[in-house]
Short mmCIF file of C-alpha atoms in Angstrom, two decimals:
data_model
loop_
_atom_site.label_atom_id
_atom_site.label_comp_id
_atom_site.label_asym_id
_atom_site.label_seq_id
_atom_site.Cartn_x
_atom_site.Cartn_y
_atom_site.Cartn_z
CA UNK A 586 -0.02 0.07 -0.02
CA UNK A 587 2.74 2.43 1.16
CA UNK A 588 4.74 1.55 -2.59
CA UNK A 589 1.26 2.18 -4.51
CA UNK A 590 0.94 5.65 -2.58
CA UNK A 591 4.47 6.43 -3.38
CA UNK A 592 3.96 5.74 -7.24
CA UNK A 593 0.65 7.97 -7.22
CA UNK A 594 2.19 10.61 -5.70
CA UNK A 595 5.35 10.04 -7.99
CA UNK A 596 2.86 10.31 -11.21
CA UNK A 597 1.13 13.63 -9.98
CA UNK A 598 4.19 14.85 -8.72
CA UNK A 599 7.45 13.94 -10.39
CA UNK A 600 9.55 16.95 -9.24
CA UNK A 601 9.18 16.10 -5.72
CA UNK A 602 11.30 12.96 -5.26
CA UNK A 603 14.39 14.12 -7.25
CA UNK A 604 14.28 17.37 -5.31
CA UNK A 605 13.79 15.14 -1.82
CA UNK A 606 16.87 13.05 -2.77
CA UNK A 607 19.03 16.42 -4.00
CA UNK A 608 18.50 17.95 -0.65
CA UNK A 609 18.44 14.86 1.71
CA UNK A 610 19.42 11.40 0.72
CA UNK A 611 21.85 12.76 -2.06
CA UNK A 612 23.03 15.60 -0.57
CA UNK A 613 26.11 14.93 0.84
CA UNK A 614 27.84 17.12 3.91
CA UNK A 615 31.18 16.95 5.06
CA UNK A 616 32.17 14.32 7.23
CA UNK A 617 33.70 15.86 10.11
CA UNK A 618 30.90 18.24 11.29
CA UNK A 619 31.18 19.21 14.88
CA UNK A 620 28.74 20.58 17.57
CA UNK A 621 29.23 24.41 16.11
CA UNK A 622 26.83 22.91 13.21
CA UNK A 623 23.74 21.96 15.20
CA UNK A 624 23.02 25.67 15.50
CA UNK A 625 21.37 25.77 11.81
CA UNK A 626 19.19 23.08 12.44
CA UNK A 627 18.16 24.28 15.66
CA UNK A 628 17.14 27.58 14.28
CA UNK A 629 14.95 25.75 12.06
CA UNK A 630 13.13 23.90 14.77
CA UNK A 631 12.46 27.79 16.79
CA UNK A 632 11.18 28.98 13.54
CA UNK A 633 8.61 26.34 13.61
CA UNK A 634 8.11 27.06 17.08
CA UNK A 635 7.39 30.65 16.71
CA UNK A 636 5.24 29.87 13.68
CA UNK A 637 2.99 27.54 15.17
CA UNK A 638 2.93 29.41 18.67
CA UNK A 639 2.27 32.62 17.18
CA UNK A 640 -0.63 31.41 15.43
CA UNK A 641 -2.78 29.81 18.66
CA UNK A 642 -1.78 33.36 20.04
CA UNK A 643 -3.22 35.40 17.02
CA UNK A 644 -6.62 33.51 18.13
CA UNK A 645 -7.17 35.55 21.19
CA UNK A 646 -4.80 38.63 20.98
CA UNK A 647 -6.73 42.13 20.41
CA UNK A 648 -4.71 44.36 18.31
CA UNK A 649 -5.80 47.94 19.72
CA UNK A 650 -4.29 50.26 22.33
CA UNK A 651 -7.05 49.62 24.44
CA UNK A 652 -7.55 45.55 24.49
CA UNK A 653 -4.16 44.39 23.45
CA UNK A 654 -2.58 44.34 27.29
CA UNK A 655 -5.55 42.65 28.43
CA UNK A 656 -5.91 39.99 25.66
CA UNK A 657 -2.58 39.06 26.81
CA UNK A 658 -3.54 38.86 30.33
CA UNK A 659 -6.54 36.73 29.16
CA UNK A 660 -4.27 34.22 27.26
CA UNK A 661 -1.98 34.17 30.23
CA UNK A 662 -4.97 33.32 32.96
CA UNK A 663 -8.21 32.31 31.36
CA UNK A 664 -7.06 30.36 27.78
CA UNK A 665 -6.61 26.57 28.34
CA UNK A 666 -2.65 26.59 28.46
CA UNK A 667 -2.62 29.72 27.22
CA UNK A 668 0.56 30.31 29.46
CA UNK A 669 2.33 27.40 27.90
CA UNK A 670 2.24 28.94 24.63
CA UNK A 671 2.98 32.35 25.24
CA UNK A 672 5.95 31.29 27.25
CA UNK A 673 7.00 28.83 24.48
CA UNK A 674 6.58 31.95 22.14
CA UNK A 675 8.33 34.30 24.38
CA UNK A 676 11.18 31.82 24.93
CA UNK A 677 11.56 30.86 21.80
CA UNK A 678 12.13 34.36 20.98
CA UNK A 679 15.10 35.03 22.83
CA UNK A 680 16.54 31.09 22.24
CA UNK A 681 16.28 32.02 18.60
CA UNK A 682 18.74 34.87 18.66
CA UNK A 683 20.84 32.64 21.00
CA UNK A 684 21.14 30.02 17.97
CA UNK A 685 21.19 32.72 15.34
CA UNK A 686 24.32 34.48 17.13
CA UNK A 687 26.34 31.20 17.51
CA UNK A 688 25.43 30.17 13.65
CA UNK A 689 26.99 33.55 12.43
CA UNK A 690 30.07 32.94 14.81
CA UNK A 691 30.44 29.66 13.86
CA UNK A 692 30.32 30.87 9.94
CA UNK A 693 32.97 33.42 10.70
CA UNK A 694 35.20 31.42 12.81
CA UNK A 695 35.38 28.98 9.91
CA UNK A 696 35.25 30.92 6.84
CA UNK A 697 31.98 29.90 5.54
CA UNK A 698 31.23 33.48 4.22
CA UNK A 699 34.39 32.86 1.68
CA UNK A 700 33.82 32.17 -1.98
CA UNK A 701 32.02 30.31 -3.34
CA UNK A 702 29.06 30.79 -0.33
CA UNK A 703 29.11 34.72 -0.42
CA UNK A 704 25.49 34.52 -1.77
CA UNK A 705 24.96 31.91 1.39
CA UNK A 706 26.04 34.47 3.63
CA UNK A 707 24.45 37.51 2.46
CA UNK A 708 20.92 35.64 2.60
CA UNK A 709 21.74 34.73 5.86
CA UNK A 710 22.26 38.09 7.32
CA UNK A 711 18.91 39.40 4.92
CA UNK A 712 17.41 36.62 7.47
CA UNK A 713 19.21 38.01 10.59
CA UNK A 714 18.12 41.53 9.64
CA UNK A 715 14.21 40.39 9.12
CA UNK A 716 14.40 38.17 12.01
CA UNK A 717 15.64 42.06 14.16
CA UNK A 718 12.74 43.62 12.75
CA UNK A 719 10.04 40.54 13.27
CA UNK A 720 11.24 40.46 17.08
CA UNK A 721 11.17 44.25 17.38
CA UNK A 722 7.48 44.34 15.88
CA UNK A 723 6.57 41.30 18.35
CA UNK A 724 7.77 43.11 21.12
CA UNK A 725 5.47 45.78 20.99
CA UNK A 726 2.63 43.87 20.54
CA UNK A 727 1.84 42.80 24.45
CA UNK A 728 1.70 46.65 24.83
CA UNK A 729 3.05 46.55 28.39
CA UNK A 730 4.77 50.00 29.40
CA UNK A 731 8.57 48.89 28.51
CA UNK A 732 6.54 48.10 25.19
CA UNK A 733 5.36 51.38 24.38
CA UNK A 734 8.37 53.28 25.62
CA UNK A 735 10.54 50.69 23.53
CA UNK A 736 8.62 51.50 20.42
CA UNK A 737 8.59 55.38 20.93
CA UNK A 738 12.64 55.41 21.63
CA UNK A 739 13.66 52.97 18.49
CA UNK A 740 11.00 54.31 16.21
CA UNK A 741 12.05 57.88 17.30
CA UNK A 742 15.82 56.99 16.10
CA UNK A 743 14.43 57.74 12.51
CA UNK A 744 13.74 61.13 13.42
CA UNK A 745 17.21 62.01 13.46
CA UNK A 746 17.42 61.54 9.61
CA UNK A 747 17.85 65.27 8.02
CA UNK A 748 14.91 66.79 6.28
CA UNK A 749 12.48 63.51 6.11
CA UNK A 750 13.15 62.33 9.60
CA UNK A 751 9.89 63.56 11.58
CA UNK A 752 7.48 62.99 8.67
CA UNK A 753 9.12 59.13 8.30
CA UNK A 754 8.81 58.65 12.43
CA UNK A 755 4.84 59.93 12.09
CA UNK A 756 4.67 57.61 8.77
CA UNK A 757 6.05 54.36 10.56
CA UNK A 758 3.79 55.01 13.73
CA UNK A 759 0.62 56.33 12.03
CA UNK A 760 0.27 58.83 15.04
CA UNK A 761 2.46 61.14 17.03
CA UNK A 762 2.77 58.44 19.75
CA UNK A 763 2.28 54.58 19.79
CA UNK A 764 -1.11 54.42 19.29
CA UNK A 765 -3.87 51.78 17.79
CA UNK A 766 -2.67 52.61 14.04
CA UNK A 767 1.10 51.70 15.35
CA UNK A 768 -0.12 48.29 17.10
CA UNK A 769 -2.39 47.42 14.04
CA UNK A 770 0.36 47.77 11.40
CA UNK A 771 2.92 46.15 13.58
CA UNK A 772 0.70 43.40 14.11
CA UNK A 773 -0.02 42.94 10.31
CA UNK A 774 3.93 43.04 9.97
CA UNK A 775 4.72 40.63 12.71
CA UNK A 776 1.91 37.93 11.75
CA UNK A 777 1.79 37.88 8.31
CA UNK A 778 4.01 40.24 5.75
CA UNK A 779 7.46 39.11 7.89
CA UNK A 780 6.92 35.78 8.33
CA UNK A 781 6.54 35.25 4.68
CA UNK A 782 9.55 37.30 3.71
CA UNK A 783 11.55 35.26 6.44
CA UNK A 784 10.45 31.73 5.09
CA UNK A 785 11.21 32.70 1.64
CA UNK A 786 14.67 33.80 2.68
CA UNK A 787 15.39 30.58 4.80
CA UNK A 788 14.22 28.30 1.47
CA UNK A 789 16.63 30.65 -0.71
CA UNK A 790 19.46 30.31 2.14
CA UNK A 791 19.24 26.48 1.83
CA UNK A 792 18.88 26.25 -2.08
CA UNK A 793 21.96 28.38 -2.07
CA UNK A 794 23.79 26.28 0.73
CA UNK A 795 23.00 22.99 -0.97
CA UNK A 796 23.86 24.47 -4.79
CA UNK A 797 27.44 25.17 -3.58
CA UNK A 798 27.94 22.70 -0.63
CA UNK A 799 28.43 23.01 3.15
CA UNK A 800 31.47 24.40 4.71
CA UNK A 801 33.38 22.47 7.44
CA UNK A 802 35.72 23.31 10.28
CA UNK A 803 38.80 22.62 7.91
CA UNK A 804 37.56 24.77 5.18
CA UNK A 805 38.31 22.72 2.72
CA UNK A 806 35.93 21.29 0.09
CA UNK A 807 34.52 18.00 -0.22
CA UNK A 808 36.09 15.95 -2.89
CA UNK A 809 34.74 12.73 -4.40
CA UNK A 810 35.69 9.31 -5.04
CA UNK A 811 38.40 7.46 -2.88
CA UNK A 812 41.51 9.30 -4.47
CA UNK A 813 39.89 12.47 -4.52
CA UNK A 814 38.46 12.98 -7.94
CA UNK A 815 35.04 13.23 -9.17
CA UNK A 816 34.78 10.76 -11.74
CA UNK A 817 32.43 8.88 -8.93
CA UNK A 818 29.99 11.25 -7.67
CA UNK A 819 28.02 8.68 -5.97
CA UNK A 820 30.47 7.74 -3.75
CA UNK A 821 32.10 10.64 -2.04
CA UNK A 822 35.18 9.67 0.22
CA UNK A 823 34.83 13.19 2.19
CA UNK A 824 31.42 13.21 2.74
CA UNK A 825 28.44 11.37 3.69
CA UNK A 826 24.42 11.77 2.80
CA UNK A 827 22.97 14.41 5.15
CA UNK A 828 19.81 11.97 5.70
CA UNK A 829 19.87 9.81 7.55
CA UNK A 830 23.40 10.44 9.09
CA UNK A 831 22.87 14.08 10.19
CA UNK A 832 19.23 14.28 10.48
CA UNK A 833 19.71 11.81 13.12
CA UNK A 834 22.70 13.59 14.73
CA UNK A 835 20.71 16.62 14.71
CA UNK A 836 17.85 15.25 16.93
CA UNK A 837 20.44 14.88 19.53
CA UNK A 838 20.96 18.48 19.45
CA UNK A 839 17.16 18.57 19.27
CA UNK A 840 16.55 16.74 22.51
CA UNK A 841 19.28 18.42 24.46
CA UNK A 842 17.92 21.88 23.20
CA UNK A 843 14.46 21.28 24.04
CA UNK A 844 15.61 20.00 27.71
CA UNK A 845 17.15 23.29 28.09
CA UNK A 846 14.18 25.33 26.66
CA UNK A 847 11.27 23.03 28.84
CA UNK A 848 13.36 23.99 32.04
CA UNK A 849 13.48 27.61 30.99
CA UNK A 850 9.75 28.01 29.98
CA UNK A 851 8.47 25.86 33.33
CA UNK A 852 11.27 26.77 36.04
CA UNK A 853 12.20 30.66 34.78
CA UNK A 854 10.44 31.76 31.75
CA UNK A 855 11.06 35.50 32.68
CA UNK A 856 14.90 34.61 32.92
CA UNK A 857 15.43 37.29 35.33
CA UNK A 858 13.44 39.79 33.58
CA UNK A 859 16.04 39.32 30.17
CA UNK A 860 13.42 37.41 28.44
CA UNK A 861 10.09 38.54 29.55
CA UNK A 862 10.95 42.24 31.04
CA UNK A 863 9.15 43.35 34.47
CA UNK A 864 8.32 46.92 33.31
CA UNK A 865 6.17 45.18 30.64
CA UNK A 866 3.87 43.29 32.92
CA UNK A 867 2.38 47.25 33.70
CA UNK A 868 -0.24 48.29 30.86
CA UNK A 869 0.99 51.11 28.84
CA UNK A 870 1.13 54.36 30.18
CA UNK A 871 2.27 57.38 28.27
CA UNK A 872 2.33 59.48 31.35
CA UNK A 873 4.65 56.62 33.24
CA UNK A 874 7.97 56.74 31.95
CA UNK A 875 10.24 53.33 33.11
CA UNK A 876 13.07 54.14 35.16
CA UNK A 877 15.43 52.58 32.23
CA UNK A 878 14.37 52.61 28.94
CA UNK A 879 16.51 49.60 27.44
CA UNK A 880 15.51 47.29 24.60
CA UNK A 881 15.26 43.12 25.00
CA UNK A 882 18.67 41.62 25.55
CA UNK A 883 19.41 40.90 21.70
CA UNK A 884 18.91 44.45 20.49
CA UNK A 885 21.41 45.57 23.54
CA UNK A 886 24.74 45.43 21.80
CA UNK A 887 23.61 48.00 18.75
CA UNK A 888 21.77 50.13 21.18
CA UNK A 889 24.84 50.47 22.97
CA UNK A 890 26.58 51.92 19.99
CA UNK A 891 23.91 54.34 19.37
CA UNK A 892 24.47 55.65 22.97
CA UNK A 893 27.97 55.59 22.75
CA UNK A 894 28.58 57.88 19.63
CA UNK A 895 28.86 61.55 20.72
CA UNK A 896 26.11 63.57 19.15
CA UNK A 897 27.21 66.53 16.78
CA UNK A 898 25.16 69.59 16.10
CA UNK A 899 22.26 68.50 18.31
CA UNK A 900 21.67 65.41 16.65
CA UNK A 901 22.59 61.69 17.18
CA UNK A 902 22.57 60.92 13.28
CA UNK A 903 25.89 59.55 13.52
CA UNK A 904 25.16 57.20 16.48
CA UNK A 905 22.01 55.95 14.40
CA UNK A 906 24.33 55.44 11.14
CA UNK A 907 26.85 53.69 13.45
CA UNK A 908 24.12 51.28 15.12
CA UNK A 909 23.03 50.13 11.24
CA UNK A 910 26.45 50.19 10.29
CA UNK A 911 27.40 47.95 12.73
CA UNK A 912 25.05 45.56 10.89
CA UNK A 913 25.41 46.22 7.19
CA UNK A 914 29.40 45.46 7.61
CA UNK A 915 28.52 42.12 8.34
CA UNK A 916 26.99 41.95 5.07
CA UNK A 917 30.40 42.73 3.71
CA UNK A 918 32.27 40.45 5.19
CA UNK A 919 33.00 38.24 2.36
CA UNK A 920 34.76 41.07 0.95
CA UNK A 921 36.59 42.97 3.38
CA UNK A 922 38.41 39.10 4.14
CA UNK A 923 40.04 38.30 1.40
CA UNK A 924 42.31 36.08 2.91
CA UNK A 925 42.99 32.09 1.23
CA UNK A 926 42.49 30.46 4.19
CA UNK A 927 39.14 29.81 5.36
CA UNK A 928 38.91 27.97 8.83
CA UNK A 929 40.48 29.54 12.17
CA UNK A 930 42.49 26.20 12.63
CA UNK A 931 44.90 27.25 10.05
CA UNK A 932 44.46 30.76 10.03
CA UNK A 933 47.35 33.63 11.57
CA UNK A 934 47.53 34.28 15.15
CA UNK A 935 46.53 38.00 14.12
CA UNK A 936 43.06 36.52 12.87
CA UNK A 937 42.60 34.45 16.23
CA UNK A 938 43.05 37.70 18.55
CA UNK A 939 41.13 40.04 16.04
CA UNK A 940 38.40 37.31 16.30
CA UNK A 941 38.89 37.29 20.08
CA UNK A 942 38.74 40.94 20.59
CA UNK A 943 35.69 40.94 18.50
CA UNK A 944 33.90 38.52 20.99
CA UNK A 945 34.93 40.64 23.87
CA UNK A 946 33.72 43.75 22.29
CA UNK A 947 30.35 42.81 21.39
CA UNK A 948 29.29 41.26 24.88
CA UNK A 949 30.81 44.43 26.52
CA UNK A 950 28.38 46.49 24.28
CA UNK A 951 25.54 44.02 25.38
CA UNK A 952 26.49 44.60 28.94
CA UNK A 953 26.80 48.48 28.58
CA UNK A 954 23.31 48.21 26.85
CA UNK A 955 21.50 46.24 29.67
CA UNK A 956 23.05 48.67 32.39
CA UNK A 957 24.68 45.82 33.98
CA UNK A 958 27.95 48.00 34.22
CA UNK A 959 26.19 50.27 36.40
CA UNK A 960 26.26 47.02 38.95
CA UNK A 961 29.86 45.63 37.71
CA UNK A 962 31.91 48.89 37.63
CA UNK A 963 31.38 49.89 41.65
CA UNK A 964 32.08 46.44 42.65
CA UNK A 965 35.42 46.44 40.44
CA UNK A 966 36.66 50.01 41.10
CA UNK A 967 34.66 51.20 44.07
CA UNK A 968 31.39 53.15 44.93
CA UNK A 969 32.67 56.65 44.31
CA UNK A 970 33.39 56.26 40.80
CA UNK A 971 31.27 58.50 37.98
CA UNK A 972 29.55 55.81 36.36
CA UNK A 973 28.51 57.80 33.13
CA UNK A 974 32.42 58.85 32.48
CA UNK A 975 33.32 55.28 33.05
CA UNK A 976 30.46 53.59 30.84
CA UNK A 977 31.15 56.21 27.85
CA UNK A 978 35.21 55.64 27.92
CA UNK A 979 34.39 51.82 28.19
CA UNK A 980 31.53 51.90 25.53
CA UNK A 981 33.45 54.05 23.11
CA UNK A 982 36.75 51.91 23.28
CA UNK A 983 34.48 48.83 22.94
CA UNK A 984 32.76 50.19 19.80
CA UNK A 985 35.99 51.37 18.17
CA UNK A 986 37.41 47.42 19.09
CA UNK A 987 33.87 46.38 17.11
CA UNK A 988 34.62 48.27 14.04
CA UNK A 989 37.89 47.79 14.37
CA UNK A 990 37.80 44.31 13.75
CA UNK A 991 37.00 44.91 10.19
CA UNK A 992 39.43 47.47 9.46
CA UNK A 993 42.01 45.38 10.68
CA UNK A 994 40.51 42.16 8.71
CA UNK A 995 40.36 44.38 5.52
CA UNK A 996 44.37 45.48 6.25
CA UNK A 997 45.55 42.14 7.37
CA UNK A 998 44.07 39.89 4.17
CA UNK A 999 44.25 42.66 1.58
CA UNK A 1000 48.09 43.67 2.16
CA UNK A 1001 49.04 39.90 2.85
CA UNK A 1002 50.09 40.14 6.36
CA UNK A 1003 48.71 37.24 7.44
CA UNK A 1004 50.58 33.76 8.21
CA UNK A 1005 48.74 30.90 7.74
CA UNK A 1006 49.62 27.40 8.37
CA UNK A 1007 49.21 24.27 5.74
CA UNK A 1008 45.95 23.42 4.95
CA UNK A 1009 44.80 19.79 4.60
CA UNK A 1010 44.04 18.71 0.88
CA UNK A 1011 41.13 16.61 2.30
CA UNK A 1012 38.54 17.10 5.16
CA UNK A 1013 40.11 15.42 8.51
CA UNK A 1014 38.06 13.20 10.63
CA UNK A 1015 37.61 12.94 14.69
CA UNK A 1016 40.16 10.62 16.05
#
């Protein structure tokens, strides 16, 4: 019966079986993937979770200034299992950025953005950009007090654009302050428009990846045949079929990930105010400003860059340019780093030091954006220090270190300063 159904299906959709074989059973991935290669499949898992839980949340959500906050409380208190669905969604949003950040770092570490995978990297960065927009609009929808003021502050950044800034802010919000029109358009974008764009980009990202093949920790291309030739394409010595080998391996990562996610959802759903901020348990009030207006944790590094760039001529436009520039420069990474070696295993010491400084700078900017430095600095340097001065000095140094990494990388690879190690001709295996 199963074979009959397969034959019936193939006769009516003859292109499905070849596509399945191309992307699953006959797609040969390098045989030396390590733990860093779990995060791509985990990102797809979280995306599915966000879509499914989001559908159930929209069934009881009221996208109006008068009813949004109460509808969220209704979901949490009166809808059967509503609290679980919402916590799965809010926890999933933060875990989405965790796995995406780690996925991007792995790409930088192993040179997955280099030729011939430039398009794969650019499509991945577009996914990251759309994901940021999707997360921001979703953050506004609960219509808590931090959502309201966060929307006002972030949208107001566009007001720094000369001439059209004020009109652009009013056009985005649909009013002079975040209100009904803001919620309606953010709801439409968050639920329909941006998820469609995100799904399209994910499909293109995977299609582009499978055209050129996956990178690996050694950063060398998979060679076919027992002697490394391509005469026998069906017997690659350096690769194994993605299915069933890596699909089963990914299930191990999925199991561990789900255990961690379940622990957070059931025991620490707010994660100490990092995943769900305490100020968002209060309804939006345009007359009650939170003591500290700051974005959710995954935006804090970019928000810190805005704060650290000094204003000139009474405008913060340079800070906004720096913030968008910190994202745009990642798009240009394939053309900034033109070194012949991909993997950090065989790259020069300068690259390893530079990447370490880049990671420290990014994490430090996150600390500044979350105002944790206001707690750490007095403990480290004494309670009588000038926090504003220390924050500004430290933050500007870290901002320079963030952008300095890309400047250094351009000079390091374009001028031929890098001294690399010999790269193996074939992918290596684990002991």
